[in-house]
Amino acid sequence: MVLSSRRRTEGLSKKPKAIDLFSGCGGLTLGLRQAGFSVIGAIEADAVAAHTYRQNHRNSRLWQADIESVSPAQMRKILKLKVGELDLLAGCPPCQGFSSLRTRNGAQRNRDLRNGLVSQMVRFARVLRPKFIMMENVPNLASREPFRQLCRDLKRIGYRVEYAVKDASRYGVPQRRKRLILLASIDSAIVFAPEEAEFLTVRDAIGTIPSAGSGADPLHDMPEFPRSTRINELIRDIPKDGGSRRDLPAKRQLDCHRKTTGFSDIYGRMAWDQVAPTITTGCFNPSKGRFLHPEEDRAITMREAALLQGFPATYKFDPRLGKIAIAKMIGNALPPEFIRRHAILIRSALQLAD
């Protein structure tokens, strides 16, 4: 079903300015642009993600660099911004360091060096003094000291701060994806976009695209990695439209699967009329989750993964980068529609303040 609020930006004429920190392949930038923002600058350290960003956002000035080496004062001068002129500073610091899976659901302390990158939001905010700040990350971050320190620091420099955990499936994204979103403002009231009871499904997102291998889209036609005969037979026999390996007799299951009661989505099919599971960096591999096509005996393609993440079919991912690199970018990206809906309310608040 197509939601009534999708892509609507009625009554919003002026283009406010935004900067995207930790831009990745450009999901956040795309959502901001769809909401009517002009994304004038972005920072991304990874060369592969930066290449993809440039392919899709040619009018944004991109710094391909470690964010800690970028001077916000120099960025402000290059972008010809006055202090306080920037409307929105947005970013998603690398979240792998706060993943509950990586820390065995919090049982182990995670010393990932990327954890400290959250503080970069404050470093840039102190110099640029944006009217609004938006940060998105994994829910687990909310209970961690780097996030608590971020909130304290933003309040010290004059910002109101609100945050909440939201499920992207309630915001026009055909995928279960719970995310922490922080909004901060100097002058305006902070309002999160309203949730919707209706949702988009796997069928809505990928039900009408041509068959993989048709030659219409190189991203859709990337071949799967070779599998053993036993695995191919296992995939073939998993029931269509939402079936699981657990639907098979025990003797048909792999030895490693019979020894565990967890990870039930492994070698599972998506269901046509439900939202997809969270699209991760392993979405090309059915041994990493419920990533089998609802009907065909294969994993979802990279184009299907991108559509389920909320990217339009025209979004460019260079197939020469390889499936693993592309899956990493898609899995780490922010769903553009989720960002768009919150950004529209920020834009409205900016207009009321003018």
Short mmCIF file of C-alpha atoms in Angstrom, two decimals:
data_model
loop_
_atom_site.label_atom_id
_atom_site.label_comp_id
_atom_site.label_asym_id
_atom_site.label_seq_id
_atom_site.Cartn_x
_atom_site.Cartn_y
_atom_site.Cartn_z
CA MET A 1 0.00 0.00 0.00
CA VAL A 2 1.19 3.53 -0.68
CA LEU A 3 0.97 5.72 2.39
CA SER A 4 -0.74 9.08 2.03
CA SER A 5 2.15 11.10 3.47
CA ARG A 6 4.83 9.54 1.29
CA ARG A 7 6.98 12.10 -0.50
CA ARG A 8 4.73 15.01 0.42
CA THR A 9 6.37 18.36 1.08
CA GLU A 10 3.43 20.68 0.39
CA GLY A 11 3.70 24.22 1.61
CA LEU A 12 7.45 24.07 2.16
CA SER A 13 9.19 26.41 -0.27
CA LYS A 14 12.49 27.65 1.15
CA LYS A 15 15.46 25.28 1.03
CA PRO A 16 17.24 25.23 4.39
CA LYS A 17 20.89 24.17 4.57
CA ALA A 18 22.18 20.96 6.11
CA ILE A 19 25.48 19.15 6.67
CA ASP A 20 25.69 15.36 6.85
CA LEU A 21 28.42 13.98 9.11
CA PHE A 22 29.33 10.28 8.66
CA SER A 23 27.42 10.29 5.39
CA GLY A 24 28.06 6.71 4.28
CA CYS A 25 26.60 6.05 0.85
CA GLY A 26 24.05 8.84 1.28
CA GLY A 27 20.83 7.54 2.85
CA LEU A 28 20.60 10.41 5.32
CA THR A 29 21.44 12.98 2.65
CA LEU A 30 18.77 11.54 0.36
CA GLY A 31 16.13 11.74 3.09
CA LEU A 32 17.07 15.35 3.82
CA ARG A 33 16.95 16.26 0.15
CA GLN A 34 13.54 14.61 -0.21
CA ALA A 35 12.36 16.79 2.67
CA GLY A 36 13.51 19.89 0.82
CA PHE A 37 16.90 20.51 2.44
CA SER A 38 19.98 21.54 0.51
CA VAL A 39 22.78 19.32 1.79
CA ILE A 40 25.74 21.58 1.20
CA GLY A 41 28.45 19.48 2.85
CA ALA A 42 29.20 15.94 3.99
CA ILE A 43 32.03 13.92 5.53
CA GLU A 44 32.80 10.25 4.92
CA ALA A 45 36.04 8.39 5.66
CA ASP A 46 35.40 5.20 3.67
CA ALA A 47 36.51 5.47 0.03
CA VAL A 48 33.91 3.02 -1.28
CA ALA A 49 31.02 4.77 0.45
CA ALA A 50 32.38 8.16 -0.64
CA HIS A 51 32.46 6.97 -4.26
CA THR A 52 28.80 5.94 -4.05
CA TYR A 53 27.87 9.19 -2.32
CA ARG A 54 29.46 11.25 -5.11
CA GLN A 55 27.62 9.25 -7.76
CA ASN A 56 24.27 10.19 -6.23
CA HIS A 57 24.83 13.60 -4.63
CA ARG A 58 26.98 15.58 -7.02
CA ASN A 59 25.87 18.96 -5.68
CA SER A 60 27.05 18.27 -2.12
CA ARG A 61 30.64 19.11 -1.17
CA LEU A 62 32.13 15.89 0.22
CA TRP A 63 35.14 15.67 2.50
CA GLN A 64 36.56 12.16 2.09
CA ALA A 65 38.51 12.07 5.34
CA ASP A 66 38.59 10.88 8.92
CA ILE A 67 36.16 13.25 10.63
CA GLU A 68 38.64 13.90 13.44
CA SER A 69 41.00 15.47 10.87
CA VAL A 70 38.35 17.87 9.50
CA SER A 71 38.25 21.37 10.98
CA PRO A 72 34.66 22.59 11.42
CA ALA A 73 35.92 26.17 11.21
CA GLN A 74 37.55 25.51 7.85
CA MET A 75 34.45 23.69 6.65
CA ARG A 76 32.32 26.67 7.63
CA LYS A 77 34.58 29.04 5.68
CA ILE A 78 34.69 26.83 2.58
CA LEU A 79 30.91 26.50 2.60
CA LYS A 80 30.58 30.26 3.19
CA LEU A 81 28.49 29.85 6.32
CA LYS A 82 28.17 32.36 9.10
CA VAL A 83 28.06 31.11 12.68
CA GLY A 84 24.47 30.12 13.39
CA GLU A 85 23.44 30.14 9.73
CA LEU A 86 23.38 26.35 9.30
CA ASP A 87 19.85 25.02 9.69
CA LEU A 88 20.59 21.37 10.43
CA LEU A 89 23.63 19.34 11.46
CA ALA A 90 22.85 15.65 10.97
CA GLY A 91 24.80 12.44 11.32
CA CYS A 92 24.96 8.80 12.24
CA PRO A 93 28.29 7.94 13.91
CA PRO A 94 29.40 4.36 13.18
CA CYS A 95 27.15 2.17 15.29
CA GLN A 96 29.04 -1.13 15.24
CA GLY A 97 30.70 -0.26 18.53
CA PHE A 98 27.31 -0.14 20.26
CA SER A 99 25.70 -3.20 18.69
CA SER A 100 24.12 -5.53 21.25
CA LEU A 101 25.06 -8.49 19.06
CA ARG A 102 28.72 -7.52 18.98
CA THR A 103 28.72 -7.26 22.78
CA ARG A 104 26.74 -10.48 23.29
CA ASN A 105 23.68 -8.48 24.33
CA GLY A 106 25.69 -6.32 26.67
CA ALA A 107 27.43 -9.13 28.54
CA GLN A 108 30.83 -7.97 27.35
CA ARG A 109 32.25 -4.48 27.34
CA ASN A 110 32.88 -3.18 23.85
CA ARG A 111 36.08 -1.18 23.40
CA ASP A 112 35.54 -0.38 19.73
CA LEU A 113 37.51 2.78 19.02
CA ARG A 114 34.61 4.14 16.95
CA ASN A 115 32.59 4.61 20.15
CA GLY A 116 34.28 7.98 20.67
CA LEU A 117 33.03 9.37 17.36
CA VAL A 118 29.70 10.35 18.94
CA SER A 119 31.49 13.34 20.48
CA GLN A 120 32.20 14.71 17.00
CA MET A 121 28.60 15.89 16.82
CA VAL A 122 29.32 18.28 19.69
CA ARG A 123 32.66 19.41 18.24
CA PHE A 124 30.96 20.54 15.04
CA ALA A 125 27.94 21.96 16.86
CA ARG A 126 30.15 24.23 19.00
CA VAL A 127 31.67 25.84 15.91
CA LEU A 128 28.76 25.83 13.47
CA ARG A 129 25.97 26.54 15.98
CA PRO A 130 23.24 24.91 13.83
CA LYS A 131 19.62 25.66 14.58
CA PHE A 132 18.80 21.95 14.73
CA ILE A 133 20.76 18.75 15.27
CA MET A 134 19.64 15.27 14.27
CA MET A 135 21.53 12.11 15.20
CA GLU A 136 20.49 8.52 14.50
CA ASN A 137 22.00 5.32 15.88
CA VAL A 138 21.29 1.88 17.34
CA PRO A 139 18.94 1.76 20.36
CA ASN A 140 21.65 0.33 22.60
CA LEU A 141 23.54 3.62 22.43
CA ALA A 142 20.93 5.32 24.66
CA SER A 143 22.22 3.46 27.73
CA ARG A 144 25.89 4.13 27.06
CA GLU A 145 28.07 6.84 28.56
CA PRO A 146 29.16 8.41 25.22
CA PHE A 147 25.51 9.18 24.48
CA ARG A 148 24.77 10.50 27.95
CA GLN A 149 27.84 12.74 27.66
CA LEU A 150 26.65 13.94 24.25
CA CYS A 151 23.31 14.99 25.72
CA ARG A 152 24.99 16.79 28.62
CA ASP A 153 27.38 18.62 26.30
CA LEU A 154 24.64 19.73 23.93
CA LYS A 155 22.60 21.09 26.83
CA ARG A 156 25.65 22.96 28.17
CA ILE A 157 26.04 24.82 24.88
CA GLY A 158 22.39 25.84 24.81
CA TYR A 159 20.43 23.10 23.07
CA ARG A 160 17.18 21.48 24.05
CA VAL A 161 17.58 17.72 23.62
CA GLU A 162 15.01 14.99 23.09
CA TYR A 163 15.49 11.40 21.99
CA ALA A 164 13.40 8.31 21.40
CA VAL A 165 13.62 4.82 19.93
CA LYS A 166 11.46 4.48 16.83
CA ASP A 167 10.69 1.62 14.46
CA ALA A 168 11.24 2.62 10.84
CA SER A 169 8.39 0.33 9.73
CA ARG A 170 5.99 2.90 11.23
CA TYR A 171 7.45 5.59 9.00
CA GLY A 172 6.95 4.21 5.51
CA VAL A 173 9.96 1.88 5.46
CA PRO A 174 9.13 -1.73 4.47
CA GLN A 175 11.42 -3.14 7.13
CA ARG A 176 11.59 -3.69 10.90
CA ARG A 177 14.37 -1.41 12.05
CA LYS A 178 14.42 0.09 15.54
CA ARG A 179 16.63 3.14 15.75
CA LEU A 180 17.53 5.75 18.32
CA ILE A 181 16.90 9.26 17.04
CA LEU A 182 18.08 12.39 18.86
CA LEU A 183 16.77 15.84 18.00
CA ALA A 184 18.19 19.05 19.45
CA SER A 185 17.23 22.68 18.91
CA ILE A 186 18.34 26.09 20.12
CA ASP A 187 15.05 27.94 19.81
CA SER A 188 12.29 25.69 18.49
CA ALA A 189 10.10 23.07 20.09
CA ILE A 190 11.10 19.50 19.23
CA VAL A 191 8.50 17.20 17.67
CA PHE A 192 9.08 13.68 16.39
CA ALA A 193 7.24 12.63 13.26
CA PRO A 194 4.00 10.75 14.05
CA GLU A 195 3.87 7.00 13.61
CA GLU A 196 1.41 5.42 11.19
CA ALA A 197 -0.62 2.29 11.82
CA GLU A 198 -0.31 1.17 8.21
CA PHE A 199 2.94 -0.12 6.82
CA LEU A 200 4.61 -0.98 3.55
CA THR A 201 5.29 -4.65 2.87
CA VAL A 202 7.90 -6.71 1.06
CA ARG A 203 5.41 -6.98 -1.80
CA ASP A 204 5.05 -3.20 -1.96
CA ALA A 205 8.82 -2.80 -2.18
CA ILE A 206 9.97 -5.60 -4.49
CA GLY A 207 6.87 -7.40 -5.74
CA THR A 208 6.82 -5.87 -9.20
CA ILE A 209 10.48 -5.58 -10.18
CA PRO A 210 11.73 -7.80 -13.05
CA SER A 211 13.23 -11.20 -12.32
CA ALA A 212 16.86 -11.25 -11.28
CA GLY A 213 19.15 -11.94 -14.22
CA SER A 214 16.91 -10.24 -16.77
CA GLY A 215 19.66 -7.80 -17.70
CA ALA A 216 17.62 -4.70 -16.85
CA ASP A 217 19.70 -3.71 -13.80
CA PRO A 218 23.31 -4.77 -13.14
CA LEU A 219 22.78 -4.43 -9.38
CA HIS A 220 19.81 -6.80 -9.57
CA ASP A 221 21.74 -9.25 -11.73
CA MET A 222 24.81 -9.77 -9.55
CA PRO A 223 25.27 -13.55 -9.21
CA GLU A 224 25.02 -15.33 -5.90
CA PHE A 225 28.06 -16.86 -4.27
CA PRO A 226 28.45 -20.61 -4.93
CA ARG A 227 26.79 -22.96 -2.45
CA SER A 228 26.99 -26.67 -1.84
CA THR A 229 24.35 -29.01 -3.23
CA ARG A 230 23.08 -29.66 0.29
CA ILE A 231 22.54 -25.96 0.98
CA ASN A 232 20.82 -25.43 -2.37
CA GLU A 233 18.46 -28.32 -1.59
CA LEU A 234 17.80 -26.90 1.87
CA ILE A 235 16.88 -23.52 0.38
CA ARG A 236 14.68 -25.12 -2.26
CA ASP A 237 12.63 -27.02 0.32
CA ILE A 238 12.00 -24.14 2.72
CA PRO A 239 8.29 -23.25 2.37
CA LYS A 240 7.48 -20.22 0.25
CA ASP A 241 6.27 -16.88 1.60
CA GLY A 242 7.69 -16.73 5.11
CA GLY A 243 8.86 -20.29 5.65
CA SER A 244 11.78 -21.19 7.89
CA ARG A 245 14.38 -23.93 8.16
CA ARG A 246 12.48 -24.94 11.29
CA ASP A 247 9.59 -26.01 9.08
CA LEU A 248 11.77 -28.86 7.80
CA PRO A 249 12.22 -32.22 9.55
CA ALA A 250 15.11 -32.27 12.03
CA LYS A 251 17.07 -34.66 9.84
CA ARG A 252 17.03 -32.05 7.04
CA GLN A 253 18.50 -29.31 9.20
CA LEU A 254 22.19 -28.61 9.45
CA ASP A 255 24.02 -30.02 12.47
CA CYS A 256 24.91 -26.53 13.71
CA HIS A 257 21.24 -25.48 13.56
CA ARG A 258 20.03 -28.44 15.62
CA LYS A 259 22.41 -27.47 18.41
CA THR A 260 20.99 -23.99 18.97
CA THR A 261 17.60 -22.54 19.87
CA GLY A 262 18.51 -19.01 18.75
CA PHE A 263 18.98 -17.30 15.39
CA SER A 264 15.68 -18.70 14.13
CA ASP A 265 15.64 -16.40 11.11
CA ILE A 266 18.70 -18.03 9.55
CA TYR A 267 17.75 -19.56 6.19
CA GLY A 268 14.27 -18.07 6.45
CA ARG A 269 12.19 -16.57 3.67
CA MET A 270 10.67 -13.12 3.76
CA ALA A 271 6.86 -12.98 3.71
CA TRP A 272 5.21 -11.01 0.91
CA ASP A 273 2.62 -9.24 3.05
CA GLN A 274 4.76 -8.42 6.05
CA VAL A 275 7.59 -5.97 6.55
CA ALA A 276 11.08 -7.30 5.93
CA PRO A 277 13.48 -8.06 8.77
CA THR A 278 16.23 -5.53 9.43
CA ILE A 279 18.44 -5.28 6.35
CA THR A 280 21.98 -5.83 7.60
CA THR A 281 25.42 -5.90 6.02
CA GLY A 282 24.99 -9.67 5.61
CA CYS A 283 21.74 -9.39 3.65
CA PHE A 284 23.20 -11.23 0.65
CA ASN A 285 23.76 -14.35 2.74
CA PRO A 286 20.82 -16.49 3.98
CA SER A 287 23.07 -17.92 6.70
CA LYS A 288 23.03 -14.42 8.27
CA GLY A 289 19.27 -14.02 8.63
CA ARG A 290 15.85 -14.14 6.96
CA PHE A 291 17.17 -12.99 3.62
CA LEU A 292 15.71 -15.55 1.21
CA HIS A 293 13.33 -14.29 -1.45
CA PRO A 294 9.67 -15.08 -0.65
CA GLU A 295 9.32 -17.36 -3.66
CA GLU A 296 12.55 -17.77 -5.59
CA ASP A 297 15.28 -20.09 -4.31
CA ARG A 298 17.87 -17.40 -3.70
CA ALA A 299 18.83 -14.60 -1.37
CA ILE A 300 17.50 -11.15 -2.11
CA THR A 301 19.52 -9.22 -4.66
CA MET A 302 21.37 -6.02 -3.88
CA ARG A 303 18.72 -3.99 -5.69
CA GLU A 304 16.02 -5.65 -3.62
CA ALA A 305 18.00 -4.95 -0.46
CA ALA A 306 18.32 -1.29 -1.44
CA LEU A 307 14.58 -1.03 -2.15
CA LEU A 308 13.76 -2.60 1.21
CA GLN A 309 16.05 -0.05 2.84
CA GLY A 310 14.03 2.67 1.12
CA PHE A 311 16.36 3.72 -1.69
CA PRO A 312 14.69 4.44 -5.04
CA ALA A 313 15.34 2.09 -7.94
CA THR A 314 17.44 4.81 -9.59
CA TYR A 315 19.97 5.01 -6.74
CA LYS A 316 23.43 4.14 -8.04
CA PHE A 317 25.64 1.43 -6.56
CA ASP A 318 28.60 0.50 -8.75
CA PRO A 319 28.51 -3.31 -9.29
CA ARG A 320 32.29 -3.26 -9.79
CA LEU A 321 32.64 -2.66 -6.05
CA GLY A 322 31.45 -6.20 -5.39
CA LYS A 323 28.49 -7.62 -3.52
CA ILE A 324 30.09 -7.62 -0.06
CA ALA A 325 31.00 -3.92 -0.27
CA ILE A 326 27.58 -2.97 -1.61
CA ALA A 327 25.76 -4.98 1.06
CA LYS A 328 27.85 -3.25 3.70
CA MET A 329 26.82 0.18 2.43
CA ILE A 330 23.14 -0.73 2.16
CA GLY A 331 23.04 -2.43 5.55
CA ASN A 332 24.75 0.52 7.26
CA ALA A 333 22.63 3.16 5.51
CA LEU A 334 19.83 5.16 7.08
CA PRO A 335 16.39 4.56 5.53
CA PRO A 336 15.77 7.78 3.58
CA GLU A 337 12.01 7.80 4.21
CA PHE A 338 12.52 7.57 7.98
CA ILE A 339 14.81 10.59 7.82
CA ARG A 340 12.54 12.49 5.42
CA ARG A 341 9.56 12.38 7.74
CA HIS A 342 11.44 13.77 10.72
CA ALA A 343 13.24 16.33 8.55
CA ILE A 344 9.95 17.70 7.20
CA LEU A 345 8.90 18.64 10.73
CA ILE A 346 12.28 20.26 11.34
CA ARG A 347 11.84 22.26 8.15
CA SER A 348 8.39 23.38 9.23
CA ALA A 349 9.79 24.51 12.60
CA LEU A 350 12.50 26.47 10.84
CA GLN A 351 9.92 28.26 8.72
CA LEU A 352 7.82 29.13 11.76
CA ALA A 353 10.90 30.59 13.43
CA ASP A 354 11.73 32.83 10.45
#
